[in-house]
Every structure is written in structure tokens, then in C-alpha cells.
């Protein structure tokens, strides 16, 4: 069956989006599950401080928050995938509905610590995609003047990982001025922006809850599955 003026499309595989199909499916009563990653191993790590500050805000909004400690995560490719820290990270990704990535800026880019965590998250794990459909908020800390290099890079990576990155973001310049000796963030417009970002993340995560499977269902993949099924039937002949 074909569609007039669209001869390349298989009509029986084409979905027509509607509001009715966006009704949430399954249990949507549990707290939003948020995984947080930060990109520094320093004892006085401002990306870790910012992550914990954001976690407190998320918990106040009713989210269940888990923060991954990257300290003993080996470099990608240096150990088997069943390494305990790799398993921990991947299990947390599967558990999460949304994520927060926070990295310092180093040489105009994200740190190796941050990239290593993202690189350990596979696009596919068996029949499951650990990152697809998760919401994502991105943040960065700067040693000097404000920059957006890190958040821009994290957005690119989030898109590659098939995540829904929220519009708002946080970039904290001269981070050493913004945190006290205990690692708590001082009141400022930068702190207010962190509140905005976490509020938006929770809202978008709730909005997508129960709808992720439908939102990530694609015509191209349905077409590929249909072709694979036909090939399997032919192979049995």
C-alpha cells in the first residue's frame, strides 16, 4: 500500500501522531529518578559541589537522586565491561528517567573524567538503549570568565546518546568565588539559574513519563524490523 505523492513511504508502517497516542502508559506515580554525573576527581571539586547543590534542589522537588562517583572508573577499553564500576554506571543509567551532566571546562572542552563516563554508556545494551529517551540537563563550572563550551559539547553528546536535553542550562564562572569552604553555593543569580534548570528538568521528565516508548518509536526502525522479518521468512524457505 502506498500514499499519494509519497511513494517511498510504506503506509502500513507510518504512524500518524495524535494527542490521544501521547496519553501516559504504565505506572507514573513514582518519584522522578535522576542520575547525576560530574567531571572532576579533585578533593575540592567545584563540579562535584555544583552537582550536590543541584541534587539537594531536585530532592526538594520530590525526585529520587543518585550521584555516580567516577573515582575508580577505569578508562574505556582498559578493562572488560563487567568491571564493577562499569556495571554500576550502566545499571544507574537503566534505572534513571533523567540525568544531569556537570563538567569543569578544561582547555575549552569537557574533562577526560566526564567523557570517560559518557563513553562507557553504550548506545545499545542487548535489546535496550540505556540513554535513549532520558531527559538531560547540562551544567559547567569555569575557572575564569563565563563560557558555554562545555554545555554546548554536552548537548552534542546528549543528542548523540538520543537523550532529550532541556533548553535551560547552567554555566558558573569563577567557580572558586561561588562556593564557601564547606562546598555550599553562595546566593547569586548563578544559583537561581541552577534552581531554574532543576525545576525545568523535573517538569520535562514528568511530562515525558509514560510517553518515552511512543516518542522514540521511529518509522525507519519499524521499516528495518519489517525487512528483517521478511528476510527471516525467506531464509526458512
PDB file of C-alpha atoms in Angstrom:
ATOM      1  CA  UNK A   1       0.000   0.000   0.000  1.00  0.00           C
ATOM      2  CA  UNK A   2       1.357   3.430  -0.945  1.00  0.00           C
ATOM      3  CA  UNK A   3       0.412   7.031  -0.192  1.00  0.00           C
ATOM      4  CA  UNK A   4      -0.361   9.533  -2.917  1.00  0.00           C
ATOM      5  CA  UNK A   5       2.644  11.836  -3.521  1.00  0.00           C
ATOM      6  CA  UNK A   6       4.705   9.783  -1.007  1.00  0.00           C
ATOM      7  CA  UNK A   7       5.597   6.629  -2.969  1.00  0.00           C
ATOM      8  CA  UNK A   8       8.716   5.936  -0.847  1.00  0.00           C
ATOM      9  CA  UNK A   9       6.705   5.514   2.356  1.00  0.00           C
ATOM     10  CA  UNK A  10       5.090   2.249   3.393  1.00  0.00           C
ATOM     11  CA  UNK A  11       1.690   3.343   4.617  1.00  0.00           C
ATOM     12  CA  UNK A  12       1.174   0.386   6.957  1.00  0.00           C
ATOM     13  CA  UNK A  13       4.372   1.324   8.844  1.00  0.00           C
ATOM     14  CA  UNK A  14       3.671   5.053   9.078  1.00  0.00           C
ATOM     15  CA  UNK A  15       2.307   6.366  12.381  1.00  0.00           C
ATOM     16  CA  UNK A  16       0.087   9.450  12.391  1.00  0.00           C
ATOM     17  CA  UNK A  17       0.840  11.303  15.663  1.00  0.00           C
ATOM     18  CA  UNK A  18      -2.084  12.428  17.807  1.00  0.00           C
ATOM     19  CA  UNK A  19      -2.725  13.720  21.303  1.00  0.00           C
ATOM     20  CA  UNK A  20      -4.524  10.500  22.168  1.00  0.00           C
ATOM     21  CA  UNK A  21      -1.380   8.477  21.474  1.00  0.00           C
ATOM     22  CA  UNK A  22       0.545  10.709  23.879  1.00  0.00           C
ATOM     23  CA  UNK A  23      -1.506   9.566  26.853  1.00  0.00           C
ATOM     24  CA  UNK A  24       0.883   8.191  29.523  1.00  0.00           C
ATOM     25  CA  UNK A  25       1.259   4.434  29.714  1.00  0.00           C
ATOM     26  CA  UNK A  26       2.155   2.369  32.782  1.00  0.00           C
ATOM     27  CA  UNK A  27       2.909   3.409  36.365  1.00  0.00           C
ATOM     28  CA  UNK A  28       3.601   7.145  36.579  1.00  0.00           C
ATOM     29  CA  UNK A  29       3.287   7.550  40.346  1.00  0.00           C
ATOM     30  CA  UNK A  30       6.895   7.060  41.468  1.00  0.00           C
ATOM     31  CA  UNK A  31       9.293   9.970  42.088  1.00  0.00           C
ATOM     32  CA  UNK A  32      11.378  11.126  39.090  1.00  0.00           C
ATOM     33  CA  UNK A  33      14.590   9.065  39.005  1.00  0.00           C
ATOM     34  CA  UNK A  34      17.583  11.301  38.291  1.00  0.00           C
ATOM     35  CA  UNK A  35      21.193  10.181  37.773  1.00  0.00           C
ATOM     36  CA  UNK A  36      23.908  12.808  38.190  1.00  0.00           C
ATOM     37  CA  UNK A  37      27.432  12.694  36.720  1.00  0.00           C
ATOM     38  CA  UNK A  38      30.257  15.131  37.447  1.00  0.00           C
ATOM     39  CA  UNK A  39      33.624  15.523  35.766  1.00  0.00           C
ATOM     40  CA  UNK A  40      36.384  16.061  38.312  1.00  0.00           C
ATOM     41  CA  UNK A  41      38.356  13.932  40.781  1.00  0.00           C
ATOM     42  CA  UNK A  42      39.861  16.823  42.760  1.00  0.00           C
ATOM     43  CA  UNK A  43      39.288  16.935  46.503  1.00  0.00           C
ATOM     44  CA  UNK A  44      37.841  20.439  46.168  1.00  0.00           C
ATOM     45  CA  UNK A  45      35.866  19.801  43.011  1.00  0.00           C
ATOM     46  CA  UNK A  46      33.517  22.597  42.022  1.00  0.00           C
ATOM     47  CA  UNK A  47      31.679  20.398  39.514  1.00  0.00           C
ATOM     48  CA  UNK A  48      31.007  17.971  42.377  1.00  0.00           C
ATOM     49  CA  UNK A  49      29.918  20.830  44.644  1.00  0.00           C
ATOM     50  CA  UNK A  50      27.535  22.100  41.955  1.00  0.00           C
ATOM     51  CA  UNK A  51      26.203  18.593  41.381  1.00  0.00           C
ATOM     52  CA  UNK A  52      25.442  18.084  45.077  1.00  0.00           C
ATOM     53  CA  UNK A  53      23.841  21.528  45.266  1.00  0.00           C
ATOM     54  CA  UNK A  54      21.603  20.639  42.337  1.00  0.00           C
ATOM     55  CA  UNK A  55      20.835  17.253  43.934  1.00  0.00           C
ATOM     56  CA  UNK A  56      19.500  18.988  47.056  1.00  0.00           C
ATOM     57  CA  UNK A  57      17.182  21.061  44.879  1.00  0.00           C
ATOM     58  CA  UNK A  58      15.993  18.001  42.956  1.00  0.00           C
ATOM     59  CA  UNK A  59      15.269  16.132  46.179  1.00  0.00           C
ATOM     60  CA  UNK A  60      13.239  19.105  47.414  1.00  0.00           C
ATOM     61  CA  UNK A  61      11.205  18.819  44.196  1.00  0.00           C
ATOM     62  CA  UNK A  62      10.484  15.199  45.127  1.00  0.00           C
ATOM     63  CA  UNK A  63      12.983  13.444  42.862  1.00  0.00           C
ATOM     64  CA  UNK A  64      14.938  10.325  43.785  1.00  0.00           C
ATOM     65  CA  UNK A  65      18.571  11.196  43.099  1.00  0.00           C
ATOM     66  CA  UNK A  66      21.665   9.028  42.677  1.00  0.00           C
ATOM     67  CA  UNK A  67      25.139  10.505  42.124  1.00  0.00           C
ATOM     68  CA  UNK A  68      27.789   8.379  40.426  1.00  0.00           C
ATOM     69  CA  UNK A  69      31.304   8.629  41.857  1.00  0.00           C
ATOM     70  CA  UNK A  70      33.799   8.402  38.943  1.00  0.00           C
ATOM     71  CA  UNK A  71      36.880   7.974  41.153  1.00  0.00           C
ATOM     72  CA  UNK A  72      37.627   4.315  40.362  1.00  0.00           C
ATOM     73  CA  UNK A  73      36.073   4.109  36.883  1.00  0.00           C
ATOM     74  CA  UNK A  74      38.776   2.793  34.503  1.00  0.00           C
ATOM     75  CA  UNK A  75      39.405   4.300  31.086  1.00  0.00           C
ATOM     76  CA  UNK A  76      37.206   2.949  28.310  1.00  0.00           C
ATOM     77  CA  UNK A  77      38.712  -0.156  26.734  1.00  0.00           C
ATOM     78  CA  UNK A  78      41.169  -0.828  29.555  1.00  0.00           C
ATOM     79  CA  UNK A  79      39.001  -3.374  31.384  1.00  0.00           C
ATOM     80  CA  UNK A  80      36.150  -5.759  30.475  1.00  0.00           C
ATOM     81  CA  UNK A  81      32.612  -4.411  30.523  1.00  0.00           C
ATOM     82  CA  UNK A  82      31.797  -6.490  33.601  1.00  0.00           C
ATOM     83  CA  UNK A  83      34.083  -4.326  35.762  1.00  0.00           C
ATOM     84  CA  UNK A  84      32.130  -3.367  38.941  1.00  0.00           C
ATOM     85  CA  UNK A  85      32.261   0.398  38.304  1.00  0.00           C
ATOM     86  CA  UNK A  86      31.182  -0.044  34.675  1.00  0.00           C
ATOM     87  CA  UNK A  87      28.280  -2.255  35.762  1.00  0.00           C
ATOM     88  CA  UNK A  88      27.310   0.282  38.410  1.00  0.00           C
ATOM     89  CA  UNK A  89      27.242   3.139  35.907  1.00  0.00           C
ATOM     90  CA  UNK A  90      25.261   1.201  33.327  1.00  0.00           C
ATOM     91  CA  UNK A  91      22.734  -0.039  35.883  1.00  0.00           C
ATOM     92  CA  UNK A  92      22.211   3.528  37.085  1.00  0.00           C
ATOM     93  CA  UNK A  93      21.617   4.645  33.502  1.00  0.00           C
ATOM     94  CA  UNK A  94      18.949   1.984  33.041  1.00  0.00           C
ATOM     95  CA  UNK A  95      17.388   2.979  36.371  1.00  0.00           C
ATOM     96  CA  UNK A  96      17.247   6.692  35.516  1.00  0.00           C
ATOM     97  CA  UNK A  97      14.496   8.643  33.804  1.00  0.00           C
ATOM     98  CA  UNK A  98      16.567  11.816  33.645  1.00  0.00           C
ATOM     99  CA  UNK A  99      20.200  12.774  34.053  1.00  0.00           C
ATOM    100  CA  UNK A 100      22.347  15.776  34.966  1.00  0.00           C
ATOM    101  CA  UNK A 101      25.851  16.113  33.497  1.00  0.00           C
ATOM    102  CA  UNK A 102      28.202  18.654  35.073  1.00  0.00           C
ATOM    103  CA  UNK A 103      31.807  19.186  33.969  1.00  0.00           C
ATOM    104  CA  UNK A 104      34.563  21.715  34.504  1.00  0.00           C
ATOM    105  CA  UNK A 105      35.947  23.400  31.410  1.00  0.00           C
ATOM    106  CA  UNK A 106      39.484  22.278  30.625  1.00  0.00           C
ATOM    107  CA  UNK A 107      41.328  23.556  27.537  1.00  0.00           C
ATOM    108  CA  UNK A 108      37.996  24.792  26.193  1.00  0.00           C
ATOM    109  CA  UNK A 109      36.271  21.415  26.444  1.00  0.00           C
ATOM    110  CA  UNK A 110      34.871  18.828  28.840  1.00  0.00           C
ATOM    111  CA  UNK A 111      37.275  16.855  31.028  1.00  0.00           C
ATOM    112  CA  UNK A 112      38.518  13.331  30.325  1.00  0.00           C
ATOM    113  CA  UNK A 113      36.740  12.238  33.519  1.00  0.00           C
ATOM    114  CA  UNK A 114      33.403  13.426  32.109  1.00  0.00           C
ATOM    115  CA  UNK A 115      33.940  11.993  28.630  1.00  0.00           C
ATOM    116  CA  UNK A 116      35.067   8.650  30.056  1.00  0.00           C
ATOM    117  CA  UNK A 117      31.782   8.229  31.914  1.00  0.00           C
ATOM    118  CA  UNK A 118      29.739   9.033  28.823  1.00  0.00           C
ATOM    119  CA  UNK A 119      31.889   6.732  26.669  1.00  0.00           C
ATOM    120  CA  UNK A 120      31.160   3.803  28.995  1.00  0.00           C
ATOM    121  CA  UNK A 121      27.403   4.228  28.376  1.00  0.00           C
ATOM    122  CA  UNK A 122      26.585   2.157  25.273  1.00  0.00           C
ATOM    123  CA  UNK A 123      24.064   3.252  22.690  1.00  0.00           C
ATOM    124  CA  UNK A 124      22.688  -0.281  22.859  1.00  0.00           C
ATOM    125  CA  UNK A 125      22.934  -2.938  25.565  1.00  0.00           C
ATOM    126  CA  UNK A 126      21.299  -6.082  24.264  1.00  0.00           C
ATOM    127  CA  UNK A 127      17.815  -5.032  23.210  1.00  0.00           C
ATOM    128  CA  UNK A 128      17.881  -1.965  25.477  1.00  0.00           C
ATOM    129  CA  UNK A 129      19.229   1.536  24.882  1.00  0.00           C
ATOM    130  CA  UNK A 130      20.406   2.807  28.283  1.00  0.00           C
ATOM    131  CA  UNK A 131      20.272   6.503  27.395  1.00  0.00           C
ATOM    132  CA  UNK A 132      17.530   6.778  24.781  1.00  0.00           C
ATOM    133  CA  UNK A 133      14.527   8.812  25.839  1.00  0.00           C
ATOM    134  CA  UNK A 134      16.049  10.041  29.095  1.00  0.00           C
ATOM    135  CA  UNK A 135      15.858  13.736  29.825  1.00  0.00           C
ATOM    136  CA  UNK A 136      19.135  15.585  30.312  1.00  0.00           C
ATOM    137  CA  UNK A 137      20.234  18.823  31.967  1.00  0.00           C
ATOM    138  CA  UNK A 138      23.766  20.147  31.383  1.00  0.00           C
ATOM    139  CA  UNK A 139      25.927  22.338  33.629  1.00  0.00           C
ATOM    140  CA  UNK A 140      29.510  23.575  33.720  1.00  0.00           C
ATOM    141  CA  UNK A 141      31.900  25.353  36.052  1.00  0.00           C
ATOM    142  CA  UNK A 142      34.592  27.720  34.829  1.00  0.00           C
ATOM    143  CA  UNK A 143      37.830  28.792  36.455  1.00  0.00           C
ATOM    144  CA  UNK A 144      37.690  32.165  34.726  1.00  0.00           C
ATOM    145  CA  UNK A 145      35.107  34.151  32.781  1.00  0.00           C
ATOM    146  CA  UNK A 146      31.836  32.583  31.744  1.00  0.00           C
ATOM    147  CA  UNK A 147      31.946  30.153  28.844  1.00  0.00           C
ATOM    148  CA  UNK A 148      29.483  27.828  27.172  1.00  0.00           C
ATOM    149  CA  UNK A 149      31.958  25.444  25.523  1.00  0.00           C
ATOM    150  CA  UNK A 150      31.250  22.601  27.942  1.00  0.00           C
ATOM    151  CA  UNK A 151      27.450  22.813  27.932  1.00  0.00           C
ATOM    152  CA  UNK A 152      27.494  23.015  24.131  1.00  0.00           C
ATOM    153  CA  UNK A 153      29.643  19.873  23.955  1.00  0.00           C
ATOM    154  CA  UNK A 154      27.442  18.070  26.476  1.00  0.00           C
ATOM    155  CA  UNK A 155      24.391  18.966  24.391  1.00  0.00           C
ATOM    156  CA  UNK A 156      26.046  17.448  21.322  1.00  0.00           C
ATOM    157  CA  UNK A 157      26.832  14.262  23.257  1.00  0.00           C
ATOM    158  CA  UNK A 158      23.315  14.108  24.689  1.00  0.00           C
ATOM    159  CA  UNK A 159      21.847  14.290  21.194  1.00  0.00           C
ATOM    160  CA  UNK A 160      24.202  11.537  20.054  1.00  0.00           C
ATOM    161  CA  UNK A 161      23.056   9.411  23.008  1.00  0.00           C
ATOM    162  CA  UNK A 162      19.432  10.007  21.913  1.00  0.00           C
ATOM    163  CA  UNK A 163      18.524  11.958  25.029  1.00  0.00           C
ATOM    164  CA  UNK A 164      16.046  14.829  25.347  1.00  0.00           C
ATOM    165  CA  UNK A 165      18.197  17.748  26.516  1.00  0.00           C
ATOM    166  CA  UNK A 166      16.168  20.508  28.164  1.00  0.00           C
ATOM    167  CA  UNK A 167      16.546  24.083  26.838  1.00  0.00           C
ATOM    168  CA  UNK A 168      17.846  25.637  30.061  1.00  0.00           C
ATOM    169  CA  UNK A 169      21.430  25.192  31.271  1.00  0.00           C
ATOM    170  CA  UNK A 170      23.866  26.447  33.919  1.00  0.00           C
ATOM    171  CA  UNK A 171      27.351  27.908  33.475  1.00  0.00           C
ATOM    172  CA  UNK A 172      29.101  29.154  36.620  1.00  0.00           C
ATOM    173  CA  UNK A 173      32.120  31.444  36.011  1.00  0.00           C
ATOM    174  CA  UNK A 174      34.956  31.883  38.534  1.00  0.00           C
ATOM    175  CA  UNK A 175      33.526  28.981  40.481  1.00  0.00           C
ATOM    176  CA  UNK A 176      36.047  29.443  43.303  1.00  0.00           C
ATOM    177  CA  UNK A 177      34.111  32.595  44.273  1.00  0.00           C
ATOM    178  CA  UNK A 178      30.706  30.926  44.204  1.00  0.00           C
ATOM    179  CA  UNK A 179      31.235  28.216  46.864  1.00  0.00           C
ATOM    180  CA  UNK A 180      32.081  28.555  50.536  1.00  0.00           C
ATOM    181  CA  UNK A 181      34.629  26.498  52.497  1.00  0.00           C
ATOM    182  CA  UNK A 182      32.030  23.781  53.089  1.00  0.00           C
ATOM    183  CA  UNK A 183      31.326  23.458  49.369  1.00  0.00           C
ATOM    184  CA  UNK A 184      27.908  25.136  49.527  1.00  0.00           C
ATOM    185  CA  UNK A 185      26.946  27.512  46.748  1.00  0.00           C
ATOM    186  CA  UNK A 186      26.503  31.141  47.747  1.00  0.00           C
ATOM    187  CA  UNK A 187      23.323  33.077  46.874  1.00  0.00           C
ATOM    188  CA  UNK A 188      23.595  34.641  43.413  1.00  0.00           C
ATOM    189  CA  UNK A 189      21.970  34.854  40.000  1.00  0.00           C
ATOM    190  CA  UNK A 190      24.022  31.763  39.125  1.00  0.00           C
ATOM    191  CA  UNK A 191      22.432  29.850  41.993  1.00  0.00           C
ATOM    192  CA  UNK A 192      18.990  30.991  40.858  1.00  0.00           C
ATOM    193  CA  UNK A 193      19.751  29.650  37.383  1.00  0.00           C
ATOM    194  CA  UNK A 194      20.612  26.229  38.863  1.00  0.00           C
ATOM    195  CA  UNK A 195      17.187  26.230  40.541  1.00  0.00           C
ATOM    196  CA  UNK A 196      15.600  27.096  37.179  1.00  0.00           C
ATOM    197  CA  UNK A 197      17.423  24.252  35.428  1.00  0.00           C
ATOM    198  CA  UNK A 198      16.474  21.629  38.000  1.00  0.00           C
ATOM    199  CA  UNK A 199      12.870  22.819  38.064  1.00  0.00           C
ATOM    200  CA  UNK A 200      12.684  22.540  34.278  1.00  0.00           C
ATOM    201  CA  UNK A 201      14.317  19.099  34.314  1.00  0.00           C
ATOM    202  CA  UNK A 202      11.721  17.744  36.735  1.00  0.00           C
ATOM    203  CA  UNK A 203       8.866  19.263  34.729  1.00  0.00           C
ATOM    204  CA  UNK A 204      10.067  17.839  31.409  1.00  0.00           C
ATOM    205  CA  UNK A 205      10.831  14.451  32.991  1.00  0.00           C
ATOM    206  CA  UNK A 206       7.289  14.275  34.368  1.00  0.00           C
ATOM    207  CA  UNK A 207       5.892  15.433  31.024  1.00  0.00           C
ATOM    208  CA  UNK A 208       7.679  12.611  29.191  1.00  0.00           C
ATOM    209  CA  UNK A 209       6.911   9.920  31.752  1.00  0.00           C
ATOM    210  CA  UNK A 210       4.909   7.065  30.262  1.00  0.00           C
ATOM    211  CA  UNK A 211       5.386   8.520  26.773  1.00  0.00           C
ATOM    212  CA  UNK A 212       9.038   7.702  26.066  1.00  0.00           C
ATOM    213  CA  UNK A 213       8.352   4.468  24.185  1.00  0.00           C
ATOM    214  CA  UNK A 214       5.981   6.256  21.809  1.00  0.00           C
ATOM    215  CA  UNK A 215       8.209   9.313  21.402  1.00  0.00           C
ATOM    216  CA  UNK A 216      11.237   7.191  20.472  1.00  0.00           C
ATOM    217  CA  UNK A 217       9.362   4.865  18.084  1.00  0.00           C
ATOM    218  CA  UNK A 218      10.645   5.662  14.577  1.00  0.00           C
ATOM    219  CA  UNK A 219       9.418   4.889  11.066  1.00  0.00           C
ATOM    220  CA  UNK A 220      12.933   3.966   9.883  1.00  0.00           C
ATOM    221  CA  UNK A 221      13.336   1.382  12.640  1.00  0.00           C
ATOM    222  CA  UNK A 222       9.881  -0.082  12.034  1.00  0.00           C
ATOM    223  CA  UNK A 223      10.851  -0.375   8.380  1.00  0.00           C
ATOM    224  CA  UNK A 224      14.127  -2.117   9.268  1.00  0.00           C
ATOM    225  CA  UNK A 225      12.327  -4.575  11.545  1.00  0.00           C
ATOM    226  CA  UNK A 226       9.815  -5.360   8.797  1.00  0.00           C
ATOM    227  CA  UNK A 227      12.637  -6.025   6.312  1.00  0.00           C
ATOM    228  CA  UNK A 228      14.437  -8.242   8.822  1.00  0.00           C
ATOM    229  CA  UNK A 229      11.265 -10.242   9.404  1.00  0.00           C
ATOM    230  CA  UNK A 230      10.814 -10.788   5.648  1.00  0.00           C
ATOM    231  CA  UNK A 231      14.448 -11.878   5.312  1.00  0.00           C
ATOM    232  CA  UNK A 232      13.999 -14.375   8.154  1.00  0.00           C
ATOM    233  CA  UNK A 233      10.917 -15.848   6.460  1.00  0.00           C
ATOM    234  CA  UNK A 234      12.804 -16.139   3.179  1.00  0.00           C
ATOM    235  CA  UNK A 235      15.708 -17.838   4.937  1.00  0.00           C
ATOM    236  CA  UNK A 236      13.356 -20.515   6.284  1.00  0.00           C
ATOM    237  CA  UNK A 237      12.148 -21.455   2.795  1.00  0.00           C
TER     238      UNK A 237
END
